[in-house]
Amino acid sequence: PGPKQAKKWKSLTPAEKEPYIKQSDQLQKDFDRWKEVIAKDGRLQKIEALEAKLKDDLKALTHDKPKNPQGAVSYYYWMQSKNRKLKNMKDAKEEWKNMSNGERQPYEDIRKEKLKELNEWKEKMKNTARYKEIQAVRSALRMFHGIPTNQKQKWKSKQA
């Protein structure tokens, strides 16, 4: 869910949220029951092994992919350059907040360079067979995450 959905959810009254919460609870119960059944008959171990293999495949396919610089990454580059320790996080955050844009610019430049590297890698990969394989593995991994339980159960029962 994105920011629009979050805003809409927050605007709902508890009474309006109730059917969604009930549906979510029921789906979770169904999923838990289904997971117990497949754990007993051995399918869960096969599914977990397949998921682990897909994750390994994805890691191998994307071994040279630059890391994605997200969020406040320029802050983290600054932290690395200062060799800060976790015990100093509060002081470091305060120091970062008090820095001028000019002082932050070198770290923002690092973030932009990392983002440029990532975008260049993606563009270079776009029309390759390897990219299509990466997309296929990601799609298969999504079968394990983010699918409503009833769809996941239908898919699993077809595979059994």
XYZ file of N, CA and C in Angstrom, residues 21-152:
396
model
N -10.646 -5.587 8.896
C -9.893 -6.241 9.961
C -10.369 -7.673 10.134
N -11.689 -7.875 10.107
C -12.234 -9.233 10.217
C -11.761 -10.111 9.065
N -11.804 -9.560 7.845
C -11.362 -10.312 6.677
C -9.879 -10.664 6.799
N -9.082 -9.719 7.246
C -7.650 -9.957 7.422
C -7.405 -11.043 8.477
N -8.131 -10.962 9.583
C -7.994 -11.972 10.634
C -8.376 -13.354 10.120
N -9.466 -13.422 9.341
C -9.911 -14.703 8.795
C -8.887 -15.266 7.818
N -8.337 -14.413 6.972
C -7.315 -14.860 6.032
C -6.081 -15.371 6.772
N -5.708 -14.686 7.857
C -4.557 -15.132 8.633
C -4.832 -16.487 9.276
N -6.043 -16.669 9.812
C -6.399 -17.964 10.410
C -6.364 -19.067 9.359
N -6.921 -18.778 8.172
C -6.924 -19.762 7.084
C -5.490 -20.123 6.693
N -4.657 -19.099 6.611
C -3.268 -19.333 6.240
C -2.561 -20.184 7.285
N -2.768 -19.860 8.563
C -2.140 -20.627 9.638
C -2.591 -22.090 9.609
N -3.897 -22.297 9.382
C -4.431 -23.662 9.286
C -3.803 -24.402 8.112
N -3.741 -23.726 6.980
C -3.157 -24.322 5.779
C -1.693 -24.670 6.018
N -0.962 -23.786 6.699
C 0.452 -24.016 6.967
C 0.637 -25.238 7.873
N -0.264 -25.414 8.845
C -0.204 -26.598 9.713
C -0.403 -27.870 8.900
N -1.370 -27.846 7.998
C -1.660 -29.024 7.171
C -0.453 -29.383 6.313
N 0.115 -28.402 5.635
C 1.235 -28.727 4.749
C 2.503 -29.050 5.528
N 2.603 -28.579 6.777
C 3.754 -28.945 7.604
C 3.670 -30.422 7.968
N 2.464 -30.898 8.221
C 2.275 -32.300 8.602
C 2.568 -33.246 7.451
N 2.184 -32.856 6.237
C 2.382 -33.779 5.109
C 3.687 -33.557 4.348
N 4.535 -32.633 4.831
C 5.852 -32.466 4.245
C 5.955 -31.426 3.138
N 4.848 -30.872 2.715
C 4.897 -29.883 1.633
C 5.566 -28.583 2.069
N 5.430 -28.217 3.337
C 6.013 -26.963 3.809
C 7.533 -26.973 3.633
N 8.165 -28.087 3.968
C 9.612 -28.177 3.819
C 10.013 -28.039 2.346
N 9.229 -28.630 1.451
C 9.515 -28.517 0.019
C 9.366 -27.073 -0.449
N 8.329 -26.416 0.035
C 8.086 -25.015 -0.337
C 9.213 -24.136 0.180
N 9.605 -24.346 1.440
C 10.684 -23.545 2.019
C 12.006 -23.791 1.293
N 12.255 -25.035 0.886
C 13.467 -25.353 0.133
C 13.444 -24.668 -1.232
N 12.288 -24.672 -1.869
C 12.150 -24.007 -3.166
C 12.365 -22.498 -3.026
N 11.773 -21.928 -1.984
C 11.940 -20.493 -1.754
C 13.419 -20.160 -1.507
N 14.105 -20.968 -0.723
C 15.525 -20.741 -0.445
C 16.346 -20.846 -1.730
N 16.007 -21.830 -2.585
C 16.720 -21.974 -3.858
C 16.476 -20.769 -4.750
N 15.243 -20.282 -4.792
C 14.943 -19.105 -5.607
C 15.719 -17.883 -5.110
N 15.815 -17.727 -3.795
C 16.578 -16.609 -3.234
C 18.055 -16.723 -3.605
N 18.589 -17.940 -3.544
C 19.980 -18.154 -3.945
C 20.170 -17.846 -5.429
N 19.214 -18.293 -6.254
C 19.271 -18.022 -7.695
C 19.262 -16.520 -7.958
N 18.388 -15.811 -7.259
C 18.291 -14.369 -7.448
C 19.597 -13.686 -7.036
N 20.166 -14.133 -5.939
C 21.432 -13.555 -5.471
C 22.536 -13.788 -6.509
N 22.573 -14.984 -7.089
C 23.580 -15.290 -8.100
C 23.369 -14.455 -9.360
N 22.116 -14.260 -9.743
C 21.806 -13.494 -10.956
C 22.097 -12.004 -10.799
N 22.003 -11.514 -9.568
C 22.178 -10.070 -9.336
C 23.452 -9.758 -8.558
N 24.430 -10.657 -8.643
C 25.663 -10.487 -7.861
C 26.391 -9.178 -8.165
N 26.254 -8.665 -9.370
C 26.965 -7.442 -9.740
C 26.079 -6.197 -9.716
N 24.867 -6.355 -9.220
C 23.933 -5.227 -9.176
C 24.359 -4.250 -8.075
N 24.487 -2.974 -8.413
C 24.810 -1.987 -7.370
C 23.683 -1.905 -6.343
N 24.033 -1.606 -5.112
C 23.020 -1.469 -4.071
C 22.143 -0.257 -4.343
N 20.889 -0.353 -3.927
C 19.922 0.712 -4.154
C 20.029 1.765 -3.057
N 20.464 2.978 -3.403
C 20.549 4.031 -2.385
C 19.174 4.634 -2.117
N 18.584 4.291 -1.003
C 17.239 4.764 -0.687
C 17.260 5.702 0.511
N 16.192 6.463 0.610
C 15.945 7.277 1.790
C 17.069 8.237 2.121
N 17.451 8.218 3.377
C 18.440 9.171 3.893
C 19.849 8.612 3.754
N 20.134 8.033 2.598
C 21.412 7.369 2.413
C 22.579 8.333 2.534
N 22.406 9.575 2.107
C 23.507 10.529 2.223
C 23.933 10.645 3.687
N 22.971 10.550 4.600
C 23.265 10.560 6.040
C 24.135 9.354 6.397
N 23.809 8.183 5.833
C 24.574 6.984 6.148
C 25.987 7.050 5.576
N 26.150 7.661 4.407
C 27.492 7.846 3.860
C 28.303 8.776 4.770
N 27.648 9.772 5.278
C 28.312 10.679 6.221
C 28.718 9.909 7.478
N 27.819 9.074 7.974
C 28.114 8.269 9.161
C 29.337 7.383 8.913
N 29.382 6.759 7.729
C 30.520 5.893 7.402
C 31.813 6.701 7.349
N 31.740 7.878 6.766
C 32.950 8.694 6.638
C 33.469 9.141 7.999
N 32.586 9.307 8.947
C 32.975 9.717 10.292
C 33.312 8.522 11.175
N 33.083 7.302 10.612
C 33.320 6.069 11.352
C 32.602 6.102 12.701
N 31.345 6.495 12.658
C 30.542 6.636 13.875
C 30.161 5.271 14.437
N 29.994 5.231 15.716
C 29.544 4.021 16.405
C 28.082 4.214 16.797
N 27.364 3.101 16.995
C 25.947 3.179 17.341
C 25.689 3.942 18.630
N 26.622 3.898 19.559
C 26.404 4.594 20.827
C 26.335 6.109 20.642
N 26.851 6.593 19.513
C 26.849 8.026 19.247
C 25.712 8.454 18.323
N 24.754 7.592 18.079
C 23.707 7.876 17.102
C 22.943 9.162 17.425
N 22.617 9.357 18.673
C 21.840 10.537 19.039
C 22.626 11.807 18.717
N 23.892 11.826 19.092
C 24.733 12.991 18.799
C 24.926 13.158 17.296
N 25.087 12.030 16.603
C 25.298 12.080 15.154
C 24.074 12.652 14.450
N 22.891 12.228 14.864
C 21.668 12.754 14.255
C 21.562 14.256 14.459
N 21.896 14.689 15.649
C 21.838 16.119 15.965
C 22.849 16.897 15.118
N 24.044 16.340 14.998
C 25.076 16.988 14.188
C 24.634 17.079 12.721
N 24.038 15.985 12.211
C 23.553 15.959 10.819
C 22.471 17.018 10.606
N 21.558 17.113 11.550
C 20.474 18.104 11.436
C 21.018 19.526 11.380
N 22.111 19.784 12.093
C 22.673 21.128 12.168
C 23.614 21.464 11.010
N 23.872 20.499 10.152
C 24.767 20.752 9.015
C 24.036 21.556 7.946
N 24.787 22.396 7.252
C 24.200 23.169 6.147
C 24.092 22.265 4.916
N 23.308 22.704 3.927
C 23.181 21.943 2.682
C 24.538 21.780 2.001
N 25.373 22.807 2.088
C 26.705 22.731 1.498
C 27.565 21.657 2.140
N 27.443 21.518 3.453
C 28.205 20.489 4.162
C 27.681 19.092 3.844
N 26.398 18.991 3.565
C 25.790 17.697 3.238
C 26.003 17.308 1.775
N 26.310 18.285 0.925
C 26.365 18.056 -0.517
C 27.283 16.913 -0.948
N 28.499 16.782 -0.396
C 29.364 15.675 -0.844
C 28.716 14.305 -0.640
N 27.962 14.161 0.422
C 27.320 12.879 0.719
C 26.092 12.673 -0.175
N 25.431 13.761 -0.505
C 24.317 13.694 -1.455
C 24.853 13.326 -2.840
N 26.027 13.836 -3.187
C 26.656 13.503 -4.465
C 26.988 12.014 -4.538
N 27.464 11.456 -3.428
C 27.746 10.017 -3.376
C 26.464 9.241 -3.621
N 25.378 9.652 -2.961
C 24.087 8.978 -3.137
C 23.636 9.042 -4.590
N 23.763 10.208 -5.191
C 23.354 10.369 -6.593
C 24.207 9.502 -7.514
N 25.496 9.414 -7.230
C 26.383 8.586 -8.050
C 25.988 7.112 -7.940
N 25.674 6.666 -6.727
C 25.258 5.271 -6.528
C 23.945 4.994 -7.256
N 23.028 5.951 -7.220
C 21.760 5.808 -7.927
C 21.990 5.761 -9.439
N 22.909 6.570 -9.920
C 23.248 6.581 -11.351
C 23.803 5.217 -11.766
N 24.709 4.655 -10.943
C 25.275 3.332 -11.222
C 24.183 2.275 -11.299
N 23.237 2.337 -10.357
C 22.140 1.374 -10.348
C 21.286 1.513 -11.602
N 20.933 2.730 -11.964
C 20.097 2.948 -13.151
C 20.814 2.516 -14.427
N 22.118 2.753 -14.497
C 22.895 2.309 -15.658
C 22.903 0.783 -15.737
N 23.061 0.112 -14.607
C 23.047 -1.351 -14.580
C 21.697 -1.865 -15.058
N 20.617 -1.269 -14.548
C 19.278 -1.694 -14.949
C 19.072 -1.497 -16.441
N 19.493 -0.366 -16.973
C 19.323 -0.063 -18.392
C 20.124 -1.048 -19.250
N 21.344 -1.333 -18.802
C 22.209 -2.269 -19.529
C 21.591 -3.676 -19.543
N 20.945 -4.043 -18.443
C 20.405 -5.393 -18.291
C 19.042 -5.583 -18.964
N 18.316 -4.495 -19.193
C 16.911 -4.555 -19.578
C 16.573 -5.552 -20.679
N 17.336 -5.601 -21.727
C 16.994 -6.445 -22.871
C 17.798 -7.733 -22.946
N 18.323 -8.159 -21.814
C 19.115 -9.383 -21.809
C 18.288 -10.561 -21.305
N 18.735 -11.749 -21.646
C 18.070 -12.960 -21.154
C 18.205 -13.050 -19.637
N 19.342 -12.590 -19.132
C 19.566 -12.615 -17.683
C 18.535 -11.774 -16.962
N 18.196 -10.605 -17.516
C 17.189 -9.737 -16.902
C 15.837 -10.449 -16.863
N 15.505 -11.115 -17.955
C 14.229 -11.855 -17.998
C 14.220 -12.975 -16.959
N 15.367 -13.589 -16.771
C 15.474 -14.642 -15.758
C 15.312 -14.053 -14.353
N 15.921 -12.889 -14.126
C 15.776 -12.206 -12.834
C 14.309 -11.907 -12.572
N 13.615 -11.386 -13.570
C 12.194 -11.064 -13.424
C 11.385 -12.323 -13.126
N 11.717 -13.424 -13.785
C 10.994 -14.679 -13.563
C 11.195 -15.182 -12.135
N 12.430 -15.094 -11.640
C 12.710 -15.543 -10.271
C 11.982 -14.650 -9.269
N 12.013 -13.334 -9.516
C 11.299 -12.417 -8.618
C 9.800 -12.710 -8.622
N 9.271 -12.976 -9.785
C 7.845 -13.294 -9.891
C 7.530 -14.569 -9.106
N 8.397 -15.565 -9.232
C 8.183 -16.814 -8.493
C 8.266 -16.568 -6.993
N 9.197 -15.717 -6.569
C 9.303 -15.411 -5.136
C 8.063 -14.688 -4.631
N 7.447 -13.889 -5.493
C 6.215 -13.194 -5.076
C 5.088 -14.185 -4.812
N 5.231 -15.377 -5.335
C 4.224 -16.402 -5.063
C 4.201 -16.736 -3.571
N 5.311 -16.487 -2.897
C 5.405 -16.795 -1.473
C 5.049 -15.598 -0.600
N 4.993 -14.417 -1.197
C 4.780 -13.197 -0.417
C 3.753 -12.309 -1.098
N 2.847 -11.800 -0.330
C 1.952 -10.773 -0.840
C 0.756 -11.250 -1.613
N 0.537 -12.548 -1.690
C -0.634 -13.055 -2.385
C -1.702 -13.343 -1.339
N -2.936 -12.921 -1.580
C -3.993 -13.266 -0.628
C -4.021 -14.772 -0.398
N -4.267 -15.153 0.839
C -4.162 -16.548 1.239
C -4.968 -17.478 0.352
N -6.198 -17.107 -0.003
C -7.014 -18.026 -0.800
C -6.366 -18.294 -2.157
N -5.717 -17.310 -2.753
C -5.026 -17.524 -4.023
C -3.799 -18.395 -3.814
N -3.092 -18.171 -2.713
C -1.899 -18.963 -2.419
C -2.306 -20.419 -2.218
